[in-house]
Short mmCIF file of C-alpha atoms in Angstrom, two decimals:
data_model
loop_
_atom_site.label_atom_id
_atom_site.label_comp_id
_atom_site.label_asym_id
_atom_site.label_seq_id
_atom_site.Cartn_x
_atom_site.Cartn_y
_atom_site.Cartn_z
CA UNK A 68 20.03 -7.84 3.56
CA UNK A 69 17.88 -4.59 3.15
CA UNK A 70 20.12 -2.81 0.77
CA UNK A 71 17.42 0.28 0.88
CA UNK A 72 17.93 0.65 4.96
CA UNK A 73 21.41 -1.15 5.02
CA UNK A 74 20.15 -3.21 7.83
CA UNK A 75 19.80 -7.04 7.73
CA UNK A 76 15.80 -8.22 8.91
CA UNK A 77 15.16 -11.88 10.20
CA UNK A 78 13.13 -13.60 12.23
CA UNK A 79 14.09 -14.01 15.79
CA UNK A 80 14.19 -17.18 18.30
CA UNK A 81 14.59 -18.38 21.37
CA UNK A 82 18.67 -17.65 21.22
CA UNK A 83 18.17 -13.87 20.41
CA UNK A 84 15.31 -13.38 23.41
CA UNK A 85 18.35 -12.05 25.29
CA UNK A 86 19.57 -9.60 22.63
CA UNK A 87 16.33 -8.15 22.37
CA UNK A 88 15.52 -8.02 26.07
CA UNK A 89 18.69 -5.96 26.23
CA UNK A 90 17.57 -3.48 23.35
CA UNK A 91 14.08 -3.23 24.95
CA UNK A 92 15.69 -1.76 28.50
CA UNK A 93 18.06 0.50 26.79
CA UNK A 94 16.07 2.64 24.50
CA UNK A 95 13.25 1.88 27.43
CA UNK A 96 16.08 4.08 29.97
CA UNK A 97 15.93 6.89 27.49
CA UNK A 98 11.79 7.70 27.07
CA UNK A 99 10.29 10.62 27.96
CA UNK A 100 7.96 8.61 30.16
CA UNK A 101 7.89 5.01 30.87
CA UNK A 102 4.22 5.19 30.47
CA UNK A 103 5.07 5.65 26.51
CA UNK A 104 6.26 1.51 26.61
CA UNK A 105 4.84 -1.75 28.50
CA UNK A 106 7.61 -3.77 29.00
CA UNK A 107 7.69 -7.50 28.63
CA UNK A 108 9.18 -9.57 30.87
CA UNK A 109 11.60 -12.53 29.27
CA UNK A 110 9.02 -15.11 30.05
CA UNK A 111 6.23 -13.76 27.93
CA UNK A 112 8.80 -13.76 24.72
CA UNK A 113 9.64 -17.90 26.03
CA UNK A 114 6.45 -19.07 26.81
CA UNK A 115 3.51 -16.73 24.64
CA UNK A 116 5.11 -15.43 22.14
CA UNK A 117 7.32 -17.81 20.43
CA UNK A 118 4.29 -20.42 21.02
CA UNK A 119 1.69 -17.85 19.37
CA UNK A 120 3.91 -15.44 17.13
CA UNK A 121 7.16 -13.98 15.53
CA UNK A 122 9.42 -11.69 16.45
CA UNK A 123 11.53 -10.00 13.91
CA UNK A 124 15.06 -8.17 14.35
CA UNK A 125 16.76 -5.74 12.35
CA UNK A 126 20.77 -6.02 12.77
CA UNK A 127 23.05 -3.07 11.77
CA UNK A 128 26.92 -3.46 11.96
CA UNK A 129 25.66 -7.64 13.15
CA UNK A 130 23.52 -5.71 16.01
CA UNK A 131 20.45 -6.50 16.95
CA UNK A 132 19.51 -2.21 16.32
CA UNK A 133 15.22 -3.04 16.42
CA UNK A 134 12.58 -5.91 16.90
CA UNK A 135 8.89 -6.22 15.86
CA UNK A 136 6.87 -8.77 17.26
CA UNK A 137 3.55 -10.21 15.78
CA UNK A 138 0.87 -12.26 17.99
CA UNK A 139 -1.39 -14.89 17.44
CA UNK A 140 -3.44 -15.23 20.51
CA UNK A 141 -5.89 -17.28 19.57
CA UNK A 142 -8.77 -17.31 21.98
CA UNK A 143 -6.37 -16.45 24.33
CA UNK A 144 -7.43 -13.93 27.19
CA UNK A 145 -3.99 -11.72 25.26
CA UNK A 146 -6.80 -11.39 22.14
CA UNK A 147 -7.54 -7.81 22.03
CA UNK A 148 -10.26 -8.83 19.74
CA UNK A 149 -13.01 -8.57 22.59
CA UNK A 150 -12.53 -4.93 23.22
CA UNK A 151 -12.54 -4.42 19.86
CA UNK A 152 -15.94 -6.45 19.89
CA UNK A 153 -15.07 -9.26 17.34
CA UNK A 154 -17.40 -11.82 17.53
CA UNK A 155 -15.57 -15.18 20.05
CA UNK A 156 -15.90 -17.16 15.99
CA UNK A 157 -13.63 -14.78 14.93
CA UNK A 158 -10.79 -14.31 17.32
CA UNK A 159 -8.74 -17.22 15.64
CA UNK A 160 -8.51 -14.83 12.84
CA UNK A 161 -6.92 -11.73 14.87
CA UNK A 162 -3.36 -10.82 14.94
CA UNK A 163 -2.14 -8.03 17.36
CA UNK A 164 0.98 -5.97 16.17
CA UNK A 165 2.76 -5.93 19.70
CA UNK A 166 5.79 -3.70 20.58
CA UNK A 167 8.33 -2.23 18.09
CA UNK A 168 11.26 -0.91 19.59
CA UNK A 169 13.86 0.83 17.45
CA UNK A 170 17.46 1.62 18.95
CA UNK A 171 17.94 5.45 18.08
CA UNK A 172 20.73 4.37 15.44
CA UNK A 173 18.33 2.83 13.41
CA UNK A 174 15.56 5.45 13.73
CA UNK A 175 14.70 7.65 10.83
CA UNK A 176 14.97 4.42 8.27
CA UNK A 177 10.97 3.92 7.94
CA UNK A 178 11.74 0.79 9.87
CA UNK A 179 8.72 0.68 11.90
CA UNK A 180 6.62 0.96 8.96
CA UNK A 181 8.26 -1.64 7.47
CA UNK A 182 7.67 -3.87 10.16
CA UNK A 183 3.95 -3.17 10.00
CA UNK A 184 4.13 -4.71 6.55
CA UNK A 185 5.84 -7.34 7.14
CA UNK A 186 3.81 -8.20 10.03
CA UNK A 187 0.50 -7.91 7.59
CA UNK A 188 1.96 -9.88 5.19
CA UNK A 189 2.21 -12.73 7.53
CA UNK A 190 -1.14 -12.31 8.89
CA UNK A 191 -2.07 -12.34 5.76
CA UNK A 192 -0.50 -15.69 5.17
CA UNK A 193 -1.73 -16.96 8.29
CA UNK A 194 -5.56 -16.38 7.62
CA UNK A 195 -6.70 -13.71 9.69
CA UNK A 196 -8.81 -10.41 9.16
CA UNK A 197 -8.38 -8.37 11.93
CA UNK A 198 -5.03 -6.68 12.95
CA UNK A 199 -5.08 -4.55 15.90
CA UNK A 200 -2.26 -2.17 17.69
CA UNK A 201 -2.11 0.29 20.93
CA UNK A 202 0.18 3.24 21.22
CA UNK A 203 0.56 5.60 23.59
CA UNK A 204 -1.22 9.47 23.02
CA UNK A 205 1.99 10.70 23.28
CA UNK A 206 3.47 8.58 20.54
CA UNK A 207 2.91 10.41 17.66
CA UNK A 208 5.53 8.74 15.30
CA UNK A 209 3.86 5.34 16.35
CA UNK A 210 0.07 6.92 15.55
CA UNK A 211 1.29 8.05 12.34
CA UNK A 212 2.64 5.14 10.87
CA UNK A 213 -0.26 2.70 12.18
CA UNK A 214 -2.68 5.63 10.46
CA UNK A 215 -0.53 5.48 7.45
CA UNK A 216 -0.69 1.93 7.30
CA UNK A 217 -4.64 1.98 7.24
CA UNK A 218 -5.13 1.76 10.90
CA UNK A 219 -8.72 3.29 12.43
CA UNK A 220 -8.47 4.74 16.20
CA UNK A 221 -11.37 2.55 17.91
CA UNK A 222 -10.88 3.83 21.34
CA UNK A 223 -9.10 5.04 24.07
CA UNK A 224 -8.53 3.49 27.55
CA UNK A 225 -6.12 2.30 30.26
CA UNK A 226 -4.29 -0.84 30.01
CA UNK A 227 -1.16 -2.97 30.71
CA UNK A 228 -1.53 -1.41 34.28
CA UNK A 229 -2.94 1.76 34.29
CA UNK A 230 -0.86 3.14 30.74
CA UNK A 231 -3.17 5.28 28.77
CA UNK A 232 -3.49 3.69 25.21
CA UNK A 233 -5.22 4.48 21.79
CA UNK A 234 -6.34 0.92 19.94
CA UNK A 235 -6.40 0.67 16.74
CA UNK A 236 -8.09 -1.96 14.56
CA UNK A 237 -7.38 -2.66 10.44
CA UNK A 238 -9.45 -5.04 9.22
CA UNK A 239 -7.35 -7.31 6.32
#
């Protein structure tokens, strides 16, 4: 329990992909634009990212109220290390901070922030140098806390289907 934000924060697993597919479209419904978020679909939680990461839930009142997910990809054709030219060695030693979605109850607790240290923490832990993140123009809460945490714009540029993105890269 997270006395400080009065939430609880665990890892999630296969039995919570529903919860948190359920958060995701709800606070999803209420964005100014839904080129701000790239949704997942259920599969990529089952069969990518359980296989190559966490995910991590903060429950308030025993509800699931904001995940965090952290990715692995390997040499994967998910590793964002390429555009960031990494060198193919080195992209077993990337992590990618994927989506954090926070339920407007819980907003306003520095969760997202928090997230991005736990996240480095286990990086960390799992040997890798490179952490990298996207986040919408637009999102300027998300750009502030990646750029608080140390984060460096690289670039701009289109992806997950034609959503503008800025990538940033923090080398561990």
């Amino acid at each position: 329990m997270n006395e400080e934000m009065n939430l609880e924060i665990r890892r999630l697993g296969k039995e919570d992909i529903l919860d948190l597919k359920t958060l995701m479209l709800d606070v999803m419904s209420r964005l100014p634009s839904q080129d701000h978020f790239a949704m997942d679909e259920e599969d990529y939680f089952h069969d990518y990212v359980l296989e190559n990461g966490e995910i991590y839930g903060a429950y308030l009142g025993g509800s699931l109220a904001a995940y965090s997910v952290l990715t692995f990809p390997k040499r994967s054709e998910h590793n964002l290390g390429r555009e960031f030219w990494v060198p193919e060695s080195e992209l077993s030693h990337a992590a990618f901070l994927e989506a954090t979605v926070v339920h407007e109850s819980a907003r306003g607790r520095g969760l997202q922030r928090h997230f991005h240290r736990l996240r480095e923490k286990r990086a960390r832990e799992n040997g890798c140098r490179y952490l990298f993140s996207t986040a919408h123009p637009d999102n300027h809460v998300s750009i502030r806390n990646l750029e608080s945490e140390g984060f460096s714009l690289a670039f701009t540029r289109l992806m997950y289907g034609g959503k503008p993105r800025h990538c940033y890269v923090k080398r561990l």
